[in-house]
Coordinates of C-alpha atoms in Angstrom, one line a residue:
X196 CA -58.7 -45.5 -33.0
X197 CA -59.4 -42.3 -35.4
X198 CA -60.4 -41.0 -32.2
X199 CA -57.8 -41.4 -29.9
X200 CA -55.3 -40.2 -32.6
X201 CA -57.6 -36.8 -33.1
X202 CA -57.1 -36.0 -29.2
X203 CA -53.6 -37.0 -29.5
X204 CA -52.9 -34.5 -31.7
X205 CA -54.7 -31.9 -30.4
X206 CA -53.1 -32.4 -27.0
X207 CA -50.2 -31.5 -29.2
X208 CA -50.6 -28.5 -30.5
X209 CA -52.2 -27.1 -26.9
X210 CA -48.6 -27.9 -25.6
X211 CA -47.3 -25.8 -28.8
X212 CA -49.3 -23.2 -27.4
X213 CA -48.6 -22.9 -24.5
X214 CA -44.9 -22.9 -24.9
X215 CA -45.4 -19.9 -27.3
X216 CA -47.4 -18.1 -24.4
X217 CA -44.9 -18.8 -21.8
X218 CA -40.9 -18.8 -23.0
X219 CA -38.8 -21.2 -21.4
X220 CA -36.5 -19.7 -18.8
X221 CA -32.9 -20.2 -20.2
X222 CA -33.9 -22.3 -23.6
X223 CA -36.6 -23.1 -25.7
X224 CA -38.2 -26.3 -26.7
X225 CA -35.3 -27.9 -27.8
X226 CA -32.4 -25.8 -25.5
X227 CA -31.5 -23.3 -28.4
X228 CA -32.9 -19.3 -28.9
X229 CA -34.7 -18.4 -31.3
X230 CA -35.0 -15.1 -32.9
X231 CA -37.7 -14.0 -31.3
X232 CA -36.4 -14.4 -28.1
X233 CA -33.3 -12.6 -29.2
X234 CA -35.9 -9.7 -30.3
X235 CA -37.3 -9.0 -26.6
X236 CA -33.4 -8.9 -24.7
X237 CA -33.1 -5.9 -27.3
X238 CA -36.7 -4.2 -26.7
X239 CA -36.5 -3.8 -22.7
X240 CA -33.3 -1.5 -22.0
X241 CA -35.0 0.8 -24.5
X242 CA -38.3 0.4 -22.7
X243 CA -36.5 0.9 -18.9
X244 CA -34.8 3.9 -20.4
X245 CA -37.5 5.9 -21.9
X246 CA -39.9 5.4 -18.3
X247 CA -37.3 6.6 -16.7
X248 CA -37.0 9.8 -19.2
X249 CA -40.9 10.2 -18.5
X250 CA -40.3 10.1 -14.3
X251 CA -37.4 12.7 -14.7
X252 CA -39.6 14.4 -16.8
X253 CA -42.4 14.3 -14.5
X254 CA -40.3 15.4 -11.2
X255 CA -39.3 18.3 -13.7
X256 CA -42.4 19.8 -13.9
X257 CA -43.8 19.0 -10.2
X258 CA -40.8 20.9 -9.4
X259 CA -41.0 23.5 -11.6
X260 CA -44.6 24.3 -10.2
X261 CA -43.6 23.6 -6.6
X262 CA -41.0 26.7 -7.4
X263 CA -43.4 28.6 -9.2
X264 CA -45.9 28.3 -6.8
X265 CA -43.3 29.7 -4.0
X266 CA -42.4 32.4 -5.8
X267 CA -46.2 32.9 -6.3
X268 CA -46.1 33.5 -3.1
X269 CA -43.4 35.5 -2.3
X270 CA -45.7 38.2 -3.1
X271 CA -49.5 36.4 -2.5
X272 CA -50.8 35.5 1.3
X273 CA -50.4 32.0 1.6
X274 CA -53.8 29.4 1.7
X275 CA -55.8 30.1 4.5
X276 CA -54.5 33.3 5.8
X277 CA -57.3 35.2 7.7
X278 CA -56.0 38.9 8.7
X279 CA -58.5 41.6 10.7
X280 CA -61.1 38.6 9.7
X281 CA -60.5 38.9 6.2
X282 CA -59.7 35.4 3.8
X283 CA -56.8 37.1 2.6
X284 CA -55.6 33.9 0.8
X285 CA -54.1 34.7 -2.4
X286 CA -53.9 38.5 -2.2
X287 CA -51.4 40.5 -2.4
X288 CA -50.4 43.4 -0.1
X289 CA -52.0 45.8 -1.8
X290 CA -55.1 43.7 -2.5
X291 CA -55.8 43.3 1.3
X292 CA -54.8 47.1 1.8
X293 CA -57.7 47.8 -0.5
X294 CA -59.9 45.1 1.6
X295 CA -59.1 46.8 4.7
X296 CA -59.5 50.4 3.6
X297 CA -63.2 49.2 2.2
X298 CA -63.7 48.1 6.2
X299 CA -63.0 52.1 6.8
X300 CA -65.5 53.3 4.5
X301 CA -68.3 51.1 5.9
X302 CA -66.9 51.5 9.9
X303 CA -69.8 52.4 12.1
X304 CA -69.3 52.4 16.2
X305 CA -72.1 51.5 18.3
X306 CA -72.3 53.6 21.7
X307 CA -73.9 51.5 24.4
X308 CA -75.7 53.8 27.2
X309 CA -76.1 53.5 30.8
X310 CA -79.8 53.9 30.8
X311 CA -80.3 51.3 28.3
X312 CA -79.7 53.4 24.8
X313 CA -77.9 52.8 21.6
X314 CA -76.7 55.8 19.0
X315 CA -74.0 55.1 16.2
X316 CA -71.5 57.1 14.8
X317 CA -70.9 56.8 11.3
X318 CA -67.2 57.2 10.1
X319 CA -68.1 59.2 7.4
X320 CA -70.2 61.8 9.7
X321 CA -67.0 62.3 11.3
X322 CA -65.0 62.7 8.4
X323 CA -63.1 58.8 8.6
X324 CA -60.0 58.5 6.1
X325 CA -57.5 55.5 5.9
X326 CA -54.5 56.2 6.0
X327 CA -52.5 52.9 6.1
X328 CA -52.4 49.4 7.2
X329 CA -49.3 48.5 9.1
X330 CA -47.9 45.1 9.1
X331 CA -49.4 43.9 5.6
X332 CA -46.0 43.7 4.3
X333 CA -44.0 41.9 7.1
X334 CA -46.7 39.1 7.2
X335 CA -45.6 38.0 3.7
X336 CA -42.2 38.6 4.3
X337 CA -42.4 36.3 7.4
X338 CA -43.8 33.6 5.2
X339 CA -41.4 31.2 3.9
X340 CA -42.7 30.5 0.3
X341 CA -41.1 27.3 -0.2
X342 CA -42.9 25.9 2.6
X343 CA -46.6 27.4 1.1
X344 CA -47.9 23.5 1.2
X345 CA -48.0 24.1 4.6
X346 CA -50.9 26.5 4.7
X347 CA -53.1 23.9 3.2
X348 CA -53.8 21.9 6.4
X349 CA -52.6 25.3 8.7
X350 CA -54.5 28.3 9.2
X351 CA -53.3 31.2 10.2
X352 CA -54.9 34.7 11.5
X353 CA -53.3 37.7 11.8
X354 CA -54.4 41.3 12.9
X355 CA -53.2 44.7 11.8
X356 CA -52.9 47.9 12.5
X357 CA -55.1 50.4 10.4
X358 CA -54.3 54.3 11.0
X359 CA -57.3 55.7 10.4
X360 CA -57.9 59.9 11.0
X361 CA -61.1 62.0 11.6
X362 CA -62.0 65.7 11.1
X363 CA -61.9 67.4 14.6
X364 CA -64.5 70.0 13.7
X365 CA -66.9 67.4 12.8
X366 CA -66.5 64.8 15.3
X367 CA -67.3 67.4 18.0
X368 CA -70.5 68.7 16.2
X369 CA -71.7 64.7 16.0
X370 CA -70.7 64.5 19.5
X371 CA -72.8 67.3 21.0
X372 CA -75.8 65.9 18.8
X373 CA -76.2 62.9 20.6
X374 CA -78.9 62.1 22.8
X375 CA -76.5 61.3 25.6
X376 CA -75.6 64.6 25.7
X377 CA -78.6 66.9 24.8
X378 CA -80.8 64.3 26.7
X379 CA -81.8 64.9 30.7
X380 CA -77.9 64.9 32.3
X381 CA -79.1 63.4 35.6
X382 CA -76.1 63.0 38.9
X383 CA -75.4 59.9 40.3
X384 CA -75.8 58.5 44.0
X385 CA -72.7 57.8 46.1
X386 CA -71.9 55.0 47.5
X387 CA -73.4 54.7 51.2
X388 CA -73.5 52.4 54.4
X389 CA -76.3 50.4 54.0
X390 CA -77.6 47.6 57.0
X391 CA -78.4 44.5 55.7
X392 CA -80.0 42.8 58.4
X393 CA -77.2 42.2 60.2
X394 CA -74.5 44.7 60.0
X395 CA -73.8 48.0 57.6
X396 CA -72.3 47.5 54.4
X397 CA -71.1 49.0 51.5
X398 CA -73.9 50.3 49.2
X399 CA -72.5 50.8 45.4
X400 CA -73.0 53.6 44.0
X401 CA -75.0 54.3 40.9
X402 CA -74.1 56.1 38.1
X403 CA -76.4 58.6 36.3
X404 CA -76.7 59.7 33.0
X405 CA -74.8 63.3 33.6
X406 CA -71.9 62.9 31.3
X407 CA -68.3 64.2 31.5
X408 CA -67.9 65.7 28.5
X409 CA -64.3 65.7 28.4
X410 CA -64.0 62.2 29.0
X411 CA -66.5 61.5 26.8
X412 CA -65.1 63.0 23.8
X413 CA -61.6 61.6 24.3
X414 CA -63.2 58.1 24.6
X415 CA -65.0 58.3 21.6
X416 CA -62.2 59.9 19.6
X417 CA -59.8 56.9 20.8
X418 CA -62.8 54.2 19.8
X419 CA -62.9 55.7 16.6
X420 CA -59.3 55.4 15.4
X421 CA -59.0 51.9 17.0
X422 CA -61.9 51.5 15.0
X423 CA -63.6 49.7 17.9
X424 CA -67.0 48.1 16.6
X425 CA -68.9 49.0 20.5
X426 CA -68.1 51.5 23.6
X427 CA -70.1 50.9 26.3
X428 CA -70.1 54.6 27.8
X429 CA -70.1 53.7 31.4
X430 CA -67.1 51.0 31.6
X431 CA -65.2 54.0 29.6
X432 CA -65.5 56.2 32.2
X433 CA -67.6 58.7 30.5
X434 CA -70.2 59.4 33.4
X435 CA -70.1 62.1 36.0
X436 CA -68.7 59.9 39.0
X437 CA -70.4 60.0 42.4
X438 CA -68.7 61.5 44.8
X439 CA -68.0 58.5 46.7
X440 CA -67.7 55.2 45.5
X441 CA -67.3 51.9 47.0
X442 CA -63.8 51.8 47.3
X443 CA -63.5 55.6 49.2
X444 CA -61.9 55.3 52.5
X445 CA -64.8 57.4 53.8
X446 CA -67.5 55.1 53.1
X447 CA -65.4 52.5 54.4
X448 CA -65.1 54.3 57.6
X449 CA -68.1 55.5 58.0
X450 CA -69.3 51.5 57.6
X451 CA -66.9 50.8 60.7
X452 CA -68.3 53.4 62.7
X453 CA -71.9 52.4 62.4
X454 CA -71.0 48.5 63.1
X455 CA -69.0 50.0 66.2
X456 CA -72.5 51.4 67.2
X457 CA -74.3 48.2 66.3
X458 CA -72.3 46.4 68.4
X459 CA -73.9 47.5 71.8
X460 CA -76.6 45.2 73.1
X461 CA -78.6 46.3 75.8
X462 CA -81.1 43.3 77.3
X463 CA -84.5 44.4 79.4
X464 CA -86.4 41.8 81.7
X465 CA -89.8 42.6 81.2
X466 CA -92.1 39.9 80.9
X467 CA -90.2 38.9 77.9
X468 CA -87.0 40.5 77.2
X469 CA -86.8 43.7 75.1
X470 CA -83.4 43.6 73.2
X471 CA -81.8 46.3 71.8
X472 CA -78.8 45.5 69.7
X473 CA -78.4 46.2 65.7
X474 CA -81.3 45.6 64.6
X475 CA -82.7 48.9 66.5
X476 CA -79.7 50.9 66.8
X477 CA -79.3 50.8 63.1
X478 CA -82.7 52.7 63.1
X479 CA -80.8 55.5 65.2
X480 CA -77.6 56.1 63.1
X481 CA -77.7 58.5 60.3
X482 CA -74.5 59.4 57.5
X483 CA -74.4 63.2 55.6
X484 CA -73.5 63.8 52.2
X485 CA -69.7 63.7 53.7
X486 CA -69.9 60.4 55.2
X487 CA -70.1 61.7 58.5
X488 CA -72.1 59.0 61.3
X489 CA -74.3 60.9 63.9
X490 CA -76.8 59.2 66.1
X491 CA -80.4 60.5 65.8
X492 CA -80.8 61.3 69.6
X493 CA -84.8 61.8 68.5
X494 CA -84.7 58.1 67.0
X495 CA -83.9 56.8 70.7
X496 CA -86.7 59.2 72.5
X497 CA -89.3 58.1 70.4
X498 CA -87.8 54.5 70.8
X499 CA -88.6 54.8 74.8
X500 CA -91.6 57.0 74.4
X501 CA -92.7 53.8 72.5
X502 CA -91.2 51.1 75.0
X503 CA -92.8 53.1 78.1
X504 CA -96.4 53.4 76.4
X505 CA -96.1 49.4 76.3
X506 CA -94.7 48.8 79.5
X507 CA -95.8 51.2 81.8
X508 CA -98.9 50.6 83.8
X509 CA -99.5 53.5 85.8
X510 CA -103.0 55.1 85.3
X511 CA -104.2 52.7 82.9
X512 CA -107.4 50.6 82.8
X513 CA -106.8 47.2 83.9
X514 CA -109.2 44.3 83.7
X515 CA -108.7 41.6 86.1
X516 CA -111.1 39.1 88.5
X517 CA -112.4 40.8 91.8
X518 CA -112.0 38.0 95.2
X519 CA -115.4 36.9 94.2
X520 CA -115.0 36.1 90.4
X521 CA -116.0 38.9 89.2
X522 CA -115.0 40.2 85.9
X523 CA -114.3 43.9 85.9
X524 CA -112.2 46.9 85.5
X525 CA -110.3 49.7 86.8
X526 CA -108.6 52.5 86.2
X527 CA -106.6 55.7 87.0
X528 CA -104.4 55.8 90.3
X529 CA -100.5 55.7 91.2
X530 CA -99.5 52.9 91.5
X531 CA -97.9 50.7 88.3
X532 CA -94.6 50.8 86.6
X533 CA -93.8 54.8 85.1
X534 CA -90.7 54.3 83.2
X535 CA -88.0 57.5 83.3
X536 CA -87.3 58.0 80.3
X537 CA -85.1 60.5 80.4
X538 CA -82.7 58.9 82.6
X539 CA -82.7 55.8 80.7
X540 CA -82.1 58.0 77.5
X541 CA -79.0 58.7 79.2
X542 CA -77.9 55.1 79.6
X543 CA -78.8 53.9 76.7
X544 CA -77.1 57.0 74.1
X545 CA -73.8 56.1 76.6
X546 CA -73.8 52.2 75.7
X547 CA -74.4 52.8 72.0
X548 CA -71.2 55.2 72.2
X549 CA -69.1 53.0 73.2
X550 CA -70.6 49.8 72.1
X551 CA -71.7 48.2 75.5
X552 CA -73.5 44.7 76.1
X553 CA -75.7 45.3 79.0
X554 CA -78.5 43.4 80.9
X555 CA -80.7 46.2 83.3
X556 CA -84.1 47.2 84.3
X557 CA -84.9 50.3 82.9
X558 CA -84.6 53.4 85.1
X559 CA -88.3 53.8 86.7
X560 CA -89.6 56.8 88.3
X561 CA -89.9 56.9 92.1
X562 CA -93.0 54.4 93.0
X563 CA -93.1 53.8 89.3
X564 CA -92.8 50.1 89.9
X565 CA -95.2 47.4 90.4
X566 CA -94.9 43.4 91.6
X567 CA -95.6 41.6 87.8
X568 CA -95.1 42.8 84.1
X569 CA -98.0 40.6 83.6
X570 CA -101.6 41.7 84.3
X571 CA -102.7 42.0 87.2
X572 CA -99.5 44.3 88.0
X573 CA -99.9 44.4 91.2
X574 CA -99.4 40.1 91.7
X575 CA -100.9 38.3 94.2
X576 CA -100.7 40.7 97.6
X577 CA -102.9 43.4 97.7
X578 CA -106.3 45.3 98.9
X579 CA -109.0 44.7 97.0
X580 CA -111.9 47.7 97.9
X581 CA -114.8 47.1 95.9
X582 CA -116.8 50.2 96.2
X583 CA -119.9 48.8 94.8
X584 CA -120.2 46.2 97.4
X585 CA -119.0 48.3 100.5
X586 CA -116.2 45.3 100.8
X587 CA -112.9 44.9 101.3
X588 CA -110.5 41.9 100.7
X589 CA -106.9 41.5 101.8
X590 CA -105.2 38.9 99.4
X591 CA -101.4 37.3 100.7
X592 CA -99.8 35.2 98.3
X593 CA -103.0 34.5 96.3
X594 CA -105.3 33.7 99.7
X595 CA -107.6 36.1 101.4
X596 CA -106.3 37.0 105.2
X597 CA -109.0 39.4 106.0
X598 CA -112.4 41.1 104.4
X599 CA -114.8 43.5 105.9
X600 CA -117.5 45.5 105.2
X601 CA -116.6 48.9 105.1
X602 CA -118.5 52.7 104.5
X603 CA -116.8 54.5 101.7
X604 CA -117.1 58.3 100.4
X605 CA -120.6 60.1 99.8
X606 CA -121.2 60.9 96.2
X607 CA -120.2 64.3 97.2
X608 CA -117.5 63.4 98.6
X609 CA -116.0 59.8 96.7
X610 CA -113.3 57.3 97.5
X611 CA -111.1 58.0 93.9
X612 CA -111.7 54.6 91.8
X613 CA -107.6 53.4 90.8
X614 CA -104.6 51.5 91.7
X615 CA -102.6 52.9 94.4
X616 CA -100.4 51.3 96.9
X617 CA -99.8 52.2 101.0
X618 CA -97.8 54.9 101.5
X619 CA -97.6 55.2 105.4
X620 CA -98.8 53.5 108.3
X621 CA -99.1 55.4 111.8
X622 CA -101.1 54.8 114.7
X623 CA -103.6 57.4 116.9
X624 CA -103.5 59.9 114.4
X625 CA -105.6 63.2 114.2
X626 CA -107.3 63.4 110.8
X627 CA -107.7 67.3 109.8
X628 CA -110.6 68.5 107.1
X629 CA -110.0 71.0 104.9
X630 CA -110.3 74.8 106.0
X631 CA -114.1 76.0 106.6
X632 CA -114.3 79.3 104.7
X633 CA -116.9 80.5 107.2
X634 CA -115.2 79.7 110.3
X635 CA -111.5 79.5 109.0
X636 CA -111.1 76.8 110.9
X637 CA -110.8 72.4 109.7
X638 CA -113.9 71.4 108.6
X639 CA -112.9 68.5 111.1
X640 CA -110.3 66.9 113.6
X641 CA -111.3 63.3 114.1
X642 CA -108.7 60.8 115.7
X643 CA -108.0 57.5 115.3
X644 CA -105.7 55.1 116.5
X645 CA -105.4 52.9 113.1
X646 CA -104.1 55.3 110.2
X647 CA -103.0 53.3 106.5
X648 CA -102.2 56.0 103.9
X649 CA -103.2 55.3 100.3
X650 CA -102.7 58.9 99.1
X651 CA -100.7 62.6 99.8
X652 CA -104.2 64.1 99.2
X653 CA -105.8 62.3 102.3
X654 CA -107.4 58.8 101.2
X655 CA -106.3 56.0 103.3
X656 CA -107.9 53.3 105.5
X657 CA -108.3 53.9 109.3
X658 CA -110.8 52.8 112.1
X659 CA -114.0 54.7 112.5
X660 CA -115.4 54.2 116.3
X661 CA -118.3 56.5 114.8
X662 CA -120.1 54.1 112.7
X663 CA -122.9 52.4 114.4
X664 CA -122.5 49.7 111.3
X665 CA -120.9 48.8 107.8
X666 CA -121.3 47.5 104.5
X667 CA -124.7 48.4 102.2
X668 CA -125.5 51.5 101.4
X669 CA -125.0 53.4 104.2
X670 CA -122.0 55.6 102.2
X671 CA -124.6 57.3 100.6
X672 CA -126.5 58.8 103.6
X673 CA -125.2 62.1 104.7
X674 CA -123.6 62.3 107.7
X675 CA -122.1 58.3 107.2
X676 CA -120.5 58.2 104.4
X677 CA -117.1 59.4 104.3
X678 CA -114.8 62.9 103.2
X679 CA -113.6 59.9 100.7
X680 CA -111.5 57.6 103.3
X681 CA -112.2 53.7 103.6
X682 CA -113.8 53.6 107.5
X683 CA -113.7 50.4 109.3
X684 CA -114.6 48.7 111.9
X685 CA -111.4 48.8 114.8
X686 CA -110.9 45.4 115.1
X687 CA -110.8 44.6 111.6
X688 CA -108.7 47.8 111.0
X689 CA -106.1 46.7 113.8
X690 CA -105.8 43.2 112.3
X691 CA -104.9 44.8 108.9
X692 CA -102.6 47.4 110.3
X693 CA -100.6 44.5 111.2
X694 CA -100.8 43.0 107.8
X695 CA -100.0 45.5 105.7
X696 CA -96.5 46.5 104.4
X697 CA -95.8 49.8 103.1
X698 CA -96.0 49.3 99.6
X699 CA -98.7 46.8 99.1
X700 CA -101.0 47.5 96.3
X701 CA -104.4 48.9 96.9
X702 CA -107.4 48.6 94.1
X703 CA -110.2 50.2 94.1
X704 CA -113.1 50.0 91.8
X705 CA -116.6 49.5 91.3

């Protein structure tokens, strides 16, 4: 019971408490103020009104510095103000004046070469002075200082221009001390038509290291005052220029000119074709000093000189299969291809003039033609006289129509070895020897009815009545063998008087 009264009571005064703690809204415990209460109503208008003399007094003096700092900088470069690459923040005009005019005492300008090279000038070997910096002033009177809060999250570069002057005694004497001038002064090389594979374009042209001295001054003069950190000597202008570049009209021309050549195309059938076209014409064209385009007449001689020791066949040695199989050779003789060169000269200087596409055999001296550009020349109609077997075949179209033995020339008298082709038929002819000195008179007069020339001097095939017999080795007894004619026997030399054609190739060889 004790108990219950004890937690009673305490329960009590925990309510007490608590009411103490936490006023009543409108009354107290019993619906009446008390004087404490009344104390509190009193204390918070005095409370409200002093915070609100600490605020205004605040705002005062974030104000006040707010204005102080803009008319700080009425005078100061706002917060991040970079000017000529200077952090100018916070100076005044005169402070970055000073900044700048430090930049003129330390100024050095690099001089980049064209061969490579470097050389500096130093401002003060020139005799370098500041002499003002213009604009310092309007960029803080273009700030608005009220708004400096700005420049704390803005940045803001500015250039200027610094007047700078130099000693003109001095900058000369520096200038004619550098190696770009006391060094080799080596010309340049115009620009030029160059062929390319394909067609002639223009070549560049290449500047050396001869310097114009007048340029070159002035450039450096004006790189100094504009206090320019690097001149690189050949963009400035300060090289002897060739005296054509790539952009003369000459050039240009002289580029067309040579393509107008180029563009003639002359085509060859041999046994593959031989071209001519740009590729070898641009070997014959030549351009002067003054852009002038000639054709090397030379260049095209030497060209056909060339193309007739490959093609023509006349008096060569030719290897080829005898009607038997035999492997051998011969050589010497008229017949072949003889190419005239200087009647093709003619043709072909005319269709590089004026740009002509052609397709032609080349001109050929008279008989200077054969059946094939392949070897054997003469194809697959032709006399085959094989001196060393006292033979002779007559090939048509690749198949023998006729062979006989035959007596040639004595040794003192041979049948010339070569390749020569018939020149004549006739029939009962009178065959005249050569003039005895002793009697004045032919050494002989010998007719026959079958005559087949094979040259002007007197070699040809004909019948020989005569001969008691052919073949062997009877050529090489005197009195049988021949002043250097093929002799054979009638019949056979009848049957191949009918075959033959004027014009079908003769060999004969060992």
């Amino acid at each position: 019971m004790e108990s219950e009264v004890k937690k009673e009571e305490q329960n009590t005064a925990q309510q007490e408490c608590d009411a103490e703690e936490k006023p009543a809204e409108g009354s107290g415990c019993a619906g009446e103020k008390t004087a404490e209460d009344s104390g509190s109503a009193e204390e918070k208008p005095r409370r409200k009104r002093k915070a609100l003399c600490i605020l205004a007094g605040c705002a005062a003096a974030v104000l006040l510095a707010y204005l102080g700092a803009g008319l700080y900088f009425d005078s100061h470069y706002f917060f991040r103000t970079e000017i000529n690459g200077h952090d100018m923040s916070g100076k005044t005009a005169a402070q970055a004046e000073a900044i700048l005019k430090e930049d003129v005492a330390e100024y050095r300008l690099t001089l980049l070469e064209i061969d490579g090279g470097r050389e500096t000038i130093a401002g003060a070997d020139v005799g370098l002075v500041f002499e003002g910096a213009e604009g310092l002033q309007d960029i803080l009177d273009a700030q608005d200082s009220l708004l400096w809060v700005r420049s704390l999250s803005e940045e803001r570069k500015e250039e200027v221009d610094i007047r700078v002057s130099c000693d003109s005694a001095k900058l000369k004497e520096c200038i004619g001390s550098l190696q770009a001038v006391t060094g080799e002064q080596k010309p340049g090389t115009s620009a030029y038509p160059k062929f390319d594979g394909a067609k002639f374009v223009v070549e560049p042209e290449k500047y050396g290291t001869a310097v114009e001295r007048e340029a070159l001054e002035q450039r450096i003069e004006e790189a100094l005052l504009c206090l320019e950190e690097r001149l690189d000597l050949e963009e400035a202008g300060c090289y002897e220029a060739p005296p054509y570049t790539s952009e003369s009209e000459e050039v240009k021309a002289a580029c067309e000119k040579m393509n107008q050549y180029c563009s003639a195309k002359v085509v060859y059938p041999m046994d593959e074709d031989v071209v001519v076209d740009a590729s070898v014409i641009s070997g014959w064209l030549k351009v002067n000093k003054k852009m002038k385009v000639s054709i090397d007449e030379d260049a095209i001689r030497l060209w056909l000189e060339d193309f007739g020791n490959r093609y023509d066949t006349q008096g060569t040695t030719r290897t080829f299969t005898t009607p038997e199989g035999r492997e051998t050779t011969v050589k010497g003789g008229t017949y072949g291809w003889s190419v005239n060169e200087k009647a093709e000269f003619d043709i072909l200087l005319d269709a590089v003039k004026k740009g002509k596409t052609l397709e032609k055999d080349p001109e050929y001296y008279i008989g200077g033609t054969a059946a094939a550009h392949a070897m054997p020349d003469w194809g697959n109609t032709y006399v085959d006289v094989d001196l060393s077997r006292q033979h002779i075949w007559y090939i048509k179209d690749g198949e023998t129509a006729l062979e006989t033995d035959v007596v040639t020339g004595h040794p003192n008298t041979i049948t010339p070895e070569g390749t020569y082709s018939i020149l004549e038929k006739a029939r009962d002819q009178v065959l005249i020897g050569s003039e005895d000195p002793a009697t004045g008179e032919p050494s002989y007069r010998t007719p026959v009815s079958y005559w087949m020339r094979v040259t002007w001097s007197g070699i040809g095939f004909h019948d020989a009545t005569w001969q008691p017999d052919f073949g062997g080795s009877l050529n090489e007894i005197a009195g049988r063998g021949s002043h250097g004619c093929i002799n054979m026997p009638l019949d056979q030399a009848a049957a191949l008087y009918e075959m033959l054609e004027v014009g079908t190739p003769v060999v004969i060889h060992y």
